[in-house]
Amino acid sequence: MRSANPEAPSRIELTVPANEDYLAMVRVVTGRAAGLAGFSFNGTDDLCLAVAEAATLLIATDPATLDVSLVVESDAIDGEVAITDPSRTWPPSGLEEDMRWQILDAVFDESWTLTDGRMGIGWRQPSR
């Protein structure tokens, strides 16, 4: 459903169990958000891949849930995948060398780790 004001950003929140079985759901929601932001087919596919890789990085810390937040604008998406109570340290040492992080770095124009009381990955991606 589109907003009454197409210029107003829409916020999408999704919480799923931190299990790879739910990555398809995260990808579908991300794909729909990319469509609303005017992403091309290839841009949508790249975004879905990167968000799934971010979620996979966080699942490795063995949290109970993943919280996905997407702010959809007419020409970009700001997003976060966050966790609470991981059983392993975040961010892990050597994160920059991890292939999953390198995928994020290649796809997202901007990405960063969340360490301000929340643990996770944030990004901003203009539509392409």
mmCIF file of N, CA and C in Angstrom:
data_model
loop_
_atom_site.group_PDB
_atom_site.id
_atom_site.type_symbol
_atom_site.label_atom_id
_atom_site.label_comp_id
_atom_site.label_asym_id
_atom_site.label_seq_id
_atom_site.Cartn_x
_atom_site.Cartn_y
_atom_site.Cartn_z
ATOM 1 N N MET A 1 0.842 -1.175 0.000
ATOM 2 C CA MET A 1 0.000 0.000 0.000
ATOM 3 C C MET A 1 0.888 1.240 0.000
ATOM 4 N N ARG A 2 0.632 2.146 -0.879
ATOM 5 C CA ARG A 2 1.419 3.369 -0.966
ATOM 6 C C ARG A 2 0.899 4.410 0.021
ATOM 7 N N SER A 3 1.815 5.234 0.468
ATOM 8 C CA SER A 3 1.477 6.312 1.376
ATOM 9 C C SER A 3 0.641 7.358 0.648
ATOM 10 N N ALA A 4 -0.214 8.058 1.386
ATOM 11 C CA ALA A 4 -0.998 9.139 0.795
ATOM 12 C C ALA A 4 -0.066 10.225 0.262
ATOM 13 N N ASN A 5 1.073 10.402 0.903
ATOM 14 C CA ASN A 5 2.084 11.348 0.458
ATOM 15 C C ASN A 5 3.267 10.542 -0.074
ATOM 16 N N PRO A 6 3.420 10.433 -1.400
ATOM 17 C CA PRO A 6 4.482 9.597 -1.952
ATOM 18 C C PRO A 6 5.887 10.055 -1.579
ATOM 19 N N GLU A 7 6.048 11.300 -1.135
ATOM 20 C CA GLU A 7 7.360 11.793 -0.723
ATOM 21 C C GLU A 7 7.692 11.400 0.712
ATOM 22 N N ALA A 8 6.684 11.007 1.496
ATOM 23 C CA ALA A 8 6.917 10.648 2.891
ATOM 24 C C ALA A 8 7.537 9.257 2.973
ATOM 25 N N PRO A 9 8.617 9.105 3.763
ATOM 26 C CA PRO A 9 9.217 7.778 3.890
ATOM 27 C C PRO A 9 8.274 6.819 4.610
ATOM 28 N N SER A 10 8.367 5.553 4.261
ATOM 29 C CA SER A 10 7.605 4.497 4.921
ATOM 30 C C SER A 10 8.572 3.652 5.726
ATOM 31 N N ARG A 11 8.161 3.271 6.919
ATOM 32 C CA ARG A 11 8.997 2.447 7.782
ATOM 33 C C ARG A 11 8.427 1.041 7.807
ATOM 34 N N ILE A 12 9.291 0.056 7.594
ATOM 35 C CA ILE A 12 8.910 -1.351 7.639
ATOM 36 C C ILE A 12 9.734 -2.004 8.739
ATOM 37 N N GLU A 13 9.080 -2.698 9.643
ATOM 38 C CA GLU A 13 9.754 -3.407 10.730
ATOM 39 C C GLU A 13 9.405 -4.883 10.625
ATOM 40 N N LEU A 14 10.399 -5.745 10.741
ATOM 41 C CA LEU A 14 10.192 -7.186 10.670
ATOM 42 C C LEU A 14 11.082 -7.842 11.713
ATOM 43 N N THR A 15 10.500 -8.682 12.548
ATOM 44 C CA THR A 15 11.262 -9.472 13.511
ATOM 45 C C THR A 15 11.024 -10.933 13.198
ATOM 46 N N VAL A 16 12.119 -11.667 13.020
ATOM 47 C CA VAL A 16 12.029 -13.093 12.700
ATOM 48 C C VAL A 16 12.976 -13.865 13.608
ATOM 49 N N PRO A 17 12.707 -15.162 13.798
ATOM 50 C CA PRO A 17 13.680 -15.981 14.527
ATOM 51 C C PRO A 17 15.031 -15.942 13.808
ATOM 52 N N ALA A 18 16.096 -15.948 14.572
ATOM 53 C CA ALA A 18 17.448 -15.893 13.995
ATOM 54 C C ALA A 18 17.833 -17.279 13.499
ATOM 55 N N ASN A 19 17.251 -17.613 12.362
ATOM 56 C CA ASN A 19 17.437 -18.933 11.769
ATOM 57 C C ASN A 19 17.457 -18.736 10.259
ATOM 58 N N GLU A 20 18.352 -19.430 9.578
ATOM 59 C CA GLU A 20 18.468 -19.256 8.127
ATOM 60 C C GLU A 20 17.191 -19.628 7.383
ATOM 61 N N ASP A 21 16.298 -20.391 8.012
ATOM 62 C CA ASP A 21 15.017 -20.726 7.381
ATOM 63 C C ASP A 21 14.170 -19.479 7.117
ATOM 64 N N TYR A 22 14.437 -18.380 7.817
ATOM 65 C CA TYR A 22 13.640 -17.162 7.679
ATOM 66 C C TYR A 22 14.278 -16.126 6.755
ATOM 67 N N LEU A 23 15.447 -16.445 6.179
ATOM 68 C CA LEU A 23 16.097 -15.488 5.280
ATOM 69 C C LEU A 23 15.258 -15.204 4.040
ATOM 70 N N ALA A 24 14.508 -16.190 3.568
ATOM 71 C CA ALA A 24 13.646 -15.958 2.396
ATOM 72 C C ALA A 24 12.611 -14.880 2.702
ATOM 73 N N MET A 25 12.073 -14.882 3.921
ATOM 74 C CA MET A 25 11.096 -13.864 4.308
ATOM 75 C C MET A 25 11.751 -12.481 4.337
ATOM 76 N N VAL A 26 12.952 -12.404 4.867
ATOM 77 C CA VAL A 26 13.686 -11.137 4.902
ATOM 78 C C VAL A 26 13.938 -10.644 3.478
ATOM 79 N N ARG A 27 14.310 -11.548 2.579
ATOM 80 C CA ARG A 27 14.563 -11.175 1.181
ATOM 81 C C ARG A 27 13.295 -10.674 0.486
ATOM 82 N N VAL A 28 12.160 -11.326 0.736
ATOM 83 C CA VAL A 28 10.903 -10.911 0.094
ATOM 84 C C VAL A 28 10.506 -9.509 0.550
ATOM 85 N N VAL A 29 10.578 -9.259 1.846
ATOM 86 C CA VAL A 29 10.216 -7.934 2.366
ATOM 87 C C VAL A 29 11.185 -6.879 1.822
ATOM 88 N N THR A 30 12.465 -7.192 1.792
ATOM 89 C CA THR A 30 13.460 -6.265 1.249
ATOM 90 C C THR A 30 13.199 -5.994 -0.229
ATOM 91 N N GLY A 31 12.871 -7.030 -0.975
ATOM 92 C CA GLY A 31 12.586 -6.872 -2.402
ATOM 93 C C GLY A 31 11.397 -5.970 -2.655
ATOM 94 N N ARG A 32 10.356 -6.134 -1.862
ATOM 95 C CA ARG A 32 9.171 -5.272 -2.029
ATOM 96 C C ARG A 32 9.508 -3.825 -1.679
ATOM 97 N N ALA A 33 10.297 -3.636 -0.620
ATOM 98 C CA ALA A 33 10.715 -2.282 -0.249
ATOM 99 C C ALA A 33 11.535 -1.650 -1.368
ATOM 100 N N ALA A 34 12.413 -2.434 -1.990
ATOM 101 C CA ALA A 34 13.224 -1.919 -3.101
ATOM 102 C C ALA A 34 12.341 -1.497 -4.267
ATOM 103 N N GLY A 35 11.291 -2.254 -4.537
ATOM 104 C CA GLY A 35 10.351 -1.881 -5.591
ATOM 105 C C GLY A 35 9.679 -0.551 -5.298
ATOM 106 N N LEU A 36 9.302 -0.342 -4.041
ATOM 107 C CA LEU A 36 8.672 0.924 -3.657
ATOM 108 C C LEU A 36 9.632 2.104 -3.793
ATOM 109 N N ALA A 37 10.925 1.835 -3.623
ATOM 110 C CA ALA A 37 11.928 2.903 -3.716
ATOM 111 C C ALA A 37 12.443 3.095 -5.139
ATOM 112 N N GLY A 38 11.896 2.358 -6.093
ATOM 113 C CA GLY A 38 12.272 2.554 -7.484
ATOM 114 C C GLY A 38 13.544 1.854 -7.921
ATOM 115 N N PHE A 39 13.957 0.822 -7.200
ATOM 116 C CA PHE A 39 15.154 0.079 -7.589
ATOM 117 C C PHE A 39 14.885 -0.690 -8.876
ATOM 118 N N SER A 40 15.918 -0.867 -9.696
ATOM 119 C CA SER A 40 15.825 -1.711 -10.891
ATOM 120 C C SER A 40 15.789 -3.177 -10.456
ATOM 121 N N PHE A 41 15.535 -4.067 -11.411
ATOM 122 C CA PHE A 41 15.538 -5.494 -11.099
ATOM 123 C C PHE A 41 16.894 -5.910 -10.533
ATOM 124 N N ASN A 42 17.984 -5.522 -11.202
ATOM 125 C CA ASN A 42 19.321 -5.883 -10.723
ATOM 126 C C ASN A 42 19.642 -5.226 -9.387
ATOM 127 N N GLY A 43 19.230 -3.976 -9.211
ATOM 128 C CA GLY A 43 19.442 -3.292 -7.942
ATOM 129 C C GLY A 43 18.696 -3.964 -6.810
ATOM 130 N N THR A 44 17.465 -4.416 -7.094
ATOM 131 C CA THR A 44 16.670 -5.136 -6.097
ATOM 132 C C THR A 44 17.351 -6.439 -5.720
ATOM 133 N N ASP A 45 17.808 -7.178 -6.720
ATOM 134 C CA ASP A 45 18.471 -8.456 -6.464
ATOM 135 C C ASP A 45 19.738 -8.258 -5.633
ATOM 136 N N ASP A 46 20.529 -7.244 -5.967
ATOM 137 C CA ASP A 46 21.744 -6.951 -5.199
ATOM 138 C C ASP A 46 21.408 -6.588 -3.761
ATOM 139 N N LEU A 47 20.386 -5.749 -3.573
ATOM 140 C CA LEU A 47 19.991 -5.334 -2.236
ATOM 141 C C LEU A 47 19.535 -6.534 -1.411
ATOM 142 N N CYS A 48 18.710 -7.400 -1.992
ATOM 143 C CA CYS A 48 18.233 -8.590 -1.279
ATOM 144 C C CYS A 48 19.395 -9.487 -0.874
ATOM 145 N N LEU A 49 20.354 -9.670 -1.770
ATOM 146 C CA LEU A 49 21.534 -10.479 -1.461
ATOM 147 C C LEU A 49 22.302 -9.878 -0.291
ATOM 148 N N ALA A 50 22.547 -8.581 -0.329
ATOM 149 C CA ALA A 50 23.328 -7.931 0.720
ATOM 150 C C ALA A 50 22.617 -7.983 2.067
ATOM 151 N N VAL A 51 21.306 -7.770 2.091
ATOM 152 C CA VAL A 51 20.567 -7.826 3.353
ATOM 153 C C VAL A 51 20.592 -9.247 3.914
ATOM 154 N N ALA A 52 20.455 -10.246 3.056
ATOM 155 C CA ALA A 52 20.531 -11.638 3.514
ATOM 156 C C ALA A 52 21.929 -11.951 4.059
ATOM 157 N N GLU A 53 22.966 -11.417 3.438
ATOM 158 C CA GLU A 53 24.331 -11.631 3.941
ATOM 159 C C GLU A 53 24.519 -10.946 5.293
ATOM 160 N N ALA A 54 23.959 -9.752 5.462
ATOM 161 C CA ALA A 54 24.025 -9.070 6.756
ATOM 162 C C ALA A 54 23.334 -9.913 7.825
ATOM 163 N N ALA A 55 22.162 -10.444 7.496
ATOM 164 C CA ALA A 55 21.435 -11.289 8.445
ATOM 165 C C ALA A 55 22.235 -12.545 8.781
ATOM 166 N N THR A 56 22.870 -13.142 7.784
ATOM 167 C CA THR A 56 23.670 -14.345 8.009
ATOM 168 C C THR A 56 24.856 -14.058 8.929
ATOM 169 N N LEU A 57 25.501 -12.914 8.745
ATOM 170 C CA LEU A 57 26.591 -12.525 9.648
ATOM 171 C C LEU A 57 26.101 -12.459 11.090
ATOM 172 N N LEU A 58 24.918 -11.913 11.277
ATOM 173 C CA LEU A 58 24.387 -11.751 12.628
ATOM 174 C C LEU A 58 23.879 -13.071 13.203
ATOM 175 N N ILE A 59 23.321 -13.932 12.368
ATOM 176 C CA ILE A 59 22.870 -15.247 12.836
ATOM 177 C C ILE A 59 24.048 -16.025 13.425
ATOM 178 N N ALA A 60 25.244 -15.795 12.903
ATOM 179 C CA ALA A 60 26.439 -16.491 13.399
ATOM 180 C C ALA A 60 26.751 -16.166 14.859
ATOM 181 N N THR A 61 26.184 -15.084 15.404
ATOM 182 C CA THR A 61 26.401 -14.737 16.809
ATOM 183 C C THR A 61 25.412 -15.444 17.724
ATOM 184 N N ASP A 62 24.511 -16.237 17.145
ATOM 185 C CA ASP A 62 23.544 -17.060 17.871
ATOM 186 C C ASP A 62 22.553 -16.256 18.724
ATOM 187 N N PRO A 63 21.935 -15.213 18.140
ATOM 188 C CA PRO A 63 20.903 -14.478 18.873
ATOM 189 C C PRO A 63 19.566 -15.214 18.772
ATOM 190 N N ALA A 64 18.583 -14.762 19.526
ATOM 191 C CA ALA A 64 17.245 -15.365 19.448
ATOM 192 C C ALA A 64 16.477 -14.853 18.232
ATOM 193 N N THR A 65 16.585 -13.553 17.949
ATOM 194 C CA THR A 65 15.809 -12.961 16.854
ATOM 195 C C THR A 65 16.661 -11.986 16.047
ATOM 196 N N LEU A 66 16.165 -11.701 14.843
ATOM 197 C CA LEU A 66 16.715 -10.653 13.983
ATOM 198 C C LEU A 66 15.649 -9.581 13.846
ATOM 199 N N ASP A 67 16.038 -8.339 13.990
ATOM 200 C CA ASP A 67 15.129 -7.214 13.785
ATOM 201 C C ASP A 67 15.579 -6.473 12.536
ATOM 202 N N VAL A 68 14.720 -6.447 11.527
ATOM 203 C CA VAL A 68 15.021 -5.768 10.270
ATOM 204 C C VAL A 68 14.184 -4.499 10.219
ATOM 205 N N SER A 69 14.828 -3.381 9.952
ATOM 206 C CA SER A 69 14.150 -2.091 9.850
ATOM 207 C C SER A 69 14.541 -1.456 8.527
ATOM 208 N N LEU A 70 13.539 -1.087 7.734
ATOM 209 C CA LEU A 70 13.773 -0.452 6.438
ATOM 210 C C LEU A 70 12.986 0.852 6.387
ATOM 211 N N VAL A 71 13.644 1.934 6.047
ATOM 212 C CA VAL A 71 12.969 3.208 5.824
ATOM 213 C C VAL A 71 13.032 3.453 4.323
ATOM 214 N N VAL A 72 11.865 3.386 3.686
ATOM 215 C CA VAL A 72 11.767 3.470 2.235
ATOM 216 C C VAL A 72 11.443 4.899 1.833
ATOM 217 N N GLU A 73 12.329 5.492 1.055
ATOM 218 C CA GLU A 73 12.108 6.817 0.495
ATOM 219 C C GLU A 73 11.838 6.650 -0.992
ATOM 220 N N SER A 74 11.538 7.717 -1.675
ATOM 221 C CA SER A 74 11.225 7.613 -3.102
ATOM 222 C C SER A 74 12.440 7.235 -3.941
ATOM 223 N N ASP A 75 13.646 7.392 -3.392
ATOM 224 C CA ASP A 75 14.848 7.114 -4.181
ATOM 225 C C ASP A 75 15.961 6.422 -3.398
ATOM 226 N N ALA A 76 15.644 5.872 -2.226
ATOM 227 C CA ALA A 76 16.677 5.231 -1.409
ATOM 228 C C ALA A 76 16.032 4.385 -0.313
ATOM 229 N N ILE A 77 16.846 3.547 0.288
ATOM 230 C CA ILE A 77 16.429 2.785 1.468
ATOM 231 C C ILE A 77 17.521 2.920 2.518
ATOM 232 N N ASP A 78 17.117 3.283 3.732
ATOM 233 C CA ASP A 78 17.985 3.218 4.904
ATOM 234 C C ASP A 78 17.575 1.958 5.643
ATOM 235 N N GLY A 79 18.528 1.165 6.076
ATOM 236 C CA GLY A 79 18.155 -0.079 6.721
ATOM 237 C C GLY A 79 19.086 -0.485 7.833
ATOM 238 N N GLU A 80 18.566 -1.386 8.668
ATOM 239 C CA GLU A 80 19.338 -1.993 9.743
ATOM 240 C C GLU A 80 18.884 -3.430 9.900
ATOM 241 N N VAL A 81 19.824 -4.296 10.208
ATOM 242 C CA VAL A 81 19.524 -5.624 10.716
ATOM 243 C C VAL A 81 20.196 -5.645 12.078
ATOM 244 N N ALA A 82 19.417 -5.834 13.134
ATOM 245 C CA ALA A 82 19.951 -5.742 14.489
ATOM 246 C C ALA A 82 19.575 -6.977 15.302
ATOM 247 N N ILE A 83 20.341 -7.195 16.357
ATOM 248 C CA ILE A 83 20.111 -8.318 17.260
ATOM 249 C C ILE A 83 20.234 -7.836 18.694
ATOM 250 N N THR A 84 19.696 -8.604 19.603
ATOM 251 C CA THR A 84 19.912 -8.380 21.027
ATOM 252 C C THR A 84 20.381 -9.692 21.633
ATOM 253 N N ASP A 85 21.166 -9.604 22.650
ATOM 254 C CA ASP A 85 21.635 -10.765 23.406
ATOM 255 C C ASP A 85 22.329 -11.833 22.578
ATOM 256 N N PRO A 86 23.322 -11.458 21.768
ATOM 257 C CA PRO A 86 24.059 -12.508 21.059
ATOM 258 C C PRO A 86 24.926 -13.287 22.040
ATOM 259 N N SER A 87 25.228 -14.535 21.716
ATOM 260 C CA SER A 87 26.097 -15.317 22.592
ATOM 261 C C SER A 87 27.565 -15.174 22.199
ATOM 262 N N ARG A 88 27.824 -14.422 21.130
ATOM 263 C CA ARG A 88 29.201 -14.162 20.692
ATOM 264 C C ARG A 88 29.404 -12.659 20.536
ATOM 265 N N THR A 89 30.646 -12.239 20.532
ATOM 266 C CA THR A 89 30.998 -10.820 20.457
ATOM 267 C C THR A 89 30.592 -10.216 19.114
ATOM 268 N N TRP A 90 30.111 -8.957 19.169
ATOM 269 C CA TRP A 90 29.800 -8.210 17.954
ATOM 270 C C TRP A 90 30.480 -6.860 18.024
ATOM 271 N N PRO A 91 31.113 -6.372 17.000
ATOM 272 C CA PRO A 91 31.435 -7.083 15.763
ATOM 273 C C PRO A 91 32.586 -8.048 15.993
ATOM 274 N N PRO A 92 32.592 -9.156 15.270
ATOM 275 C CA PRO A 92 33.668 -10.131 15.451
ATOM 276 C C PRO A 92 34.986 -9.602 14.892
ATOM 277 N N SER A 93 36.086 -10.073 15.444
ATOM 278 C CA SER A 93 37.384 -9.652 14.903
ATOM 279 C C SER A 93 37.525 -10.192 13.481
ATOM 280 N N GLY A 94 38.169 -9.424 12.633
ATOM 281 C CA GLY A 94 38.362 -9.831 11.247
ATOM 282 C C GLY A 94 37.138 -9.660 10.369
ATOM 283 N N LEU A 95 36.153 -8.889 10.832
ATOM 284 C CA LEU A 95 34.908 -8.714 10.071
ATOM 285 C C LEU A 95 35.174 -8.199 8.660
ATOM 286 N N GLU A 96 36.090 -7.255 8.524
ATOM 287 C CA GLU A 96 36.346 -6.654 7.212
ATOM 288 C C GLU A 96 36.872 -7.664 6.195
ATOM 289 N N GLU A 97 37.493 -8.745 6.654
ATOM 290 C CA GLU A 97 38.021 -9.766 5.747
ATOM 291 C C GLU A 97 36.988 -10.838 5.415
ATOM 292 N N ASP A 98 35.882 -10.868 6.134
ATOM 293 C CA ASP A 98 34.839 -11.878 5.906
ATOM 294 C C ASP A 98 34.182 -11.638 4.542
ATOM 295 N N MET A 99 34.003 -12.692 3.764
ATOM 296 C CA MET A 99 33.419 -12.573 2.418
ATOM 297 C C MET A 99 32.032 -11.934 2.468
ATOM 298 N N ARG A 100 31.248 -12.240 3.505
ATOM 299 C CA ARG A 100 29.900 -11.656 3.608
ATOM 300 C C ARG A 100 29.987 -10.144 3.778
ATOM 301 N N TRP A 101 30.938 -9.668 4.596
ATOM 302 C CA TRP A 101 31.111 -8.223 4.769
ATOM 303 C C TRP A 101 31.586 -7.593 3.464
ATOM 304 N N GLN A 102 32.440 -8.276 2.745
ATOM 305 C CA GLN A 102 32.926 -7.752 1.472
ATOM 306 C C GLN A 102 31.788 -7.616 0.460
ATOM 307 N N ILE A 103 30.809 -8.522 0.514
ATOM 308 C CA ILE A 103 29.619 -8.390 -0.340
ATOM 309 C C ILE A 103 28.855 -7.126 0.039
ATOM 310 N N LEU A 104 28.669 -6.911 1.345
ATOM 311 C CA LEU A 104 27.970 -5.695 1.796
ATOM 312 C C LEU A 104 28.715 -4.453 1.318
ATOM 313 N N ASP A 105 30.012 -4.474 1.474
ATOM 314 C CA ASP A 105 30.834 -3.336 1.086
ATOM 315 C C ASP A 105 30.746 -3.066 -0.417
ATOM 316 N N ALA A 106 30.618 -4.117 -1.209
ATOM 317 C CA ALA A 106 30.522 -3.957 -2.665
ATOM 318 C C ALA A 106 29.150 -3.462 -3.108
ATOM 319 N N VAL A 107 28.095 -3.872 -2.406
ATOM 320 C CA VAL A 107 26.727 -3.536 -2.828
ATOM 321 C C VAL A 107 26.264 -2.201 -2.266
ATOM 322 N N PHE A 108 26.452 -1.993 -0.969
ATOM 323 C CA PHE A 108 25.943 -0.780 -0.331
ATOM 324 C C PHE A 108 26.856 0.411 -0.597
ATOM 325 N N ASP A 109 26.261 1.572 -0.848
ATOM 326 C CA ASP A 109 27.048 2.798 -0.937
ATOM 327 C C ASP A 109 27.649 3.139 0.421
ATOM 328 N N GLU A 110 26.881 2.900 1.488
ATOM 329 C CA GLU A 110 27.342 3.146 2.853
ATOM 330 C C GLU A 110 26.890 1.981 3.715
ATOM 331 N N SER A 111 27.782 1.467 4.563
ATOM 332 C CA SER A 111 27.396 0.455 5.546
ATOM 333 C C SER A 111 28.271 0.615 6.779
ATOM 334 N N TRP A 112 27.759 0.178 7.918
ATOM 335 C CA TRP A 112 28.480 0.347 9.176
ATOM 336 C C TRP A 112 27.966 -0.676 10.179
ATOM 337 N N THR A 113 28.751 -0.892 11.235
ATOM 338 C CA THR A 113 28.289 -1.760 12.316
ATOM 339 C C THR A 113 27.587 -0.900 13.362
ATOM 340 N N LEU A 114 26.547 -1.461 13.943
ATOM 341 C CA LEU A 114 25.829 -0.798 15.032
ATOM 342 C C LEU A 114 26.465 -1.257 16.334
ATOM 343 N N THR A 115 26.877 -0.318 17.151
ATOM 344 C CA THR A 115 27.484 -0.656 18.440
ATOM 345 C C THR A 115 27.012 0.304 19.527
ATOM 346 N N ASP A 116 25.904 0.985 19.287
ATOM 347 C CA ASP A 116 25.405 2.004 20.207
ATOM 348 C C ASP A 116 24.323 1.443 21.130
ATOM 349 N N GLY A 117 24.577 0.291 21.717
ATOM 350 C CA GLY A 117 23.564 -0.357 22.539
ATOM 351 C C GLY A 117 22.793 -1.393 21.744
ATOM 352 N N ARG A 118 22.748 -1.201 20.436
ATOM 353 C CA ARG A 118 22.194 -2.218 19.539
ATOM 354 C C ARG A 118 23.375 -2.860 18.845
ATOM 355 N N MET A 119 23.212 -4.079 18.455
ATOM 356 C CA MET A 119 24.275 -4.756 17.729
ATOM 357 C C MET A 119 23.732 -5.130 16.367
ATOM 358 N N GLY A 120 24.477 -4.811 15.319
ATOM 359 C CA GLY A 120 23.992 -5.143 13.995
ATOM 360 C C GLY A 120 24.729 -4.397 12.911
ATOM 361 N N ILE A 121 24.030 -4.264 11.786
ATOM 362 C CA ILE A 121 24.591 -3.639 10.593
ATOM 363 C C ILE A 121 23.577 -2.636 10.055
ATOM 364 N N GLY A 122 24.052 -1.447 9.731
ATOM 365 C CA GLY A 122 23.199 -0.428 9.129
ATOM 366 C C GLY A 122 23.714 -0.077 7.745
ATOM 367 N N TRP A 123 22.840 0.491 6.921
ATOM 368 C CA TRP A 123 23.239 0.877 5.565
ATOM 369 C C TRP A 123 22.303 1.929 4.999
ATOM 370 N N ARG A 124 22.781 2.585 3.954
ATOM 371 C CA ARG A 124 21.964 3.486 3.131
ATOM 372 C C ARG A 124 22.272 3.129 1.690
ATOM 373 N N GLN A 125 21.220 2.946 0.904
ATOM 374 C CA GLN A 125 21.405 2.575 -0.492
ATOM 375 C C GLN A 125 20.458 3.371 -1.380
ATOM 376 N N PRO A 126 20.995 4.236 -2.246
ATOM 377 C CA PRO A 126 20.140 4.901 -3.228
ATOM 378 C C PRO A 126 19.627 3.883 -4.245
ATOM 379 N N SER A 127 18.481 4.168 -4.830
ATOM 380 C CA SER A 127 17.941 3.249 -5.837
ATOM 381 C C SER A 127 18.807 3.293 -7.084
ATOM 382 N N ARG A 128 18.882 2.155 -7.747
ATOM 383 C CA ARG A 128 19.649 2.029 -8.995
ATOM 384 C C ARG A 128 18.836 1.232 -9.958
#
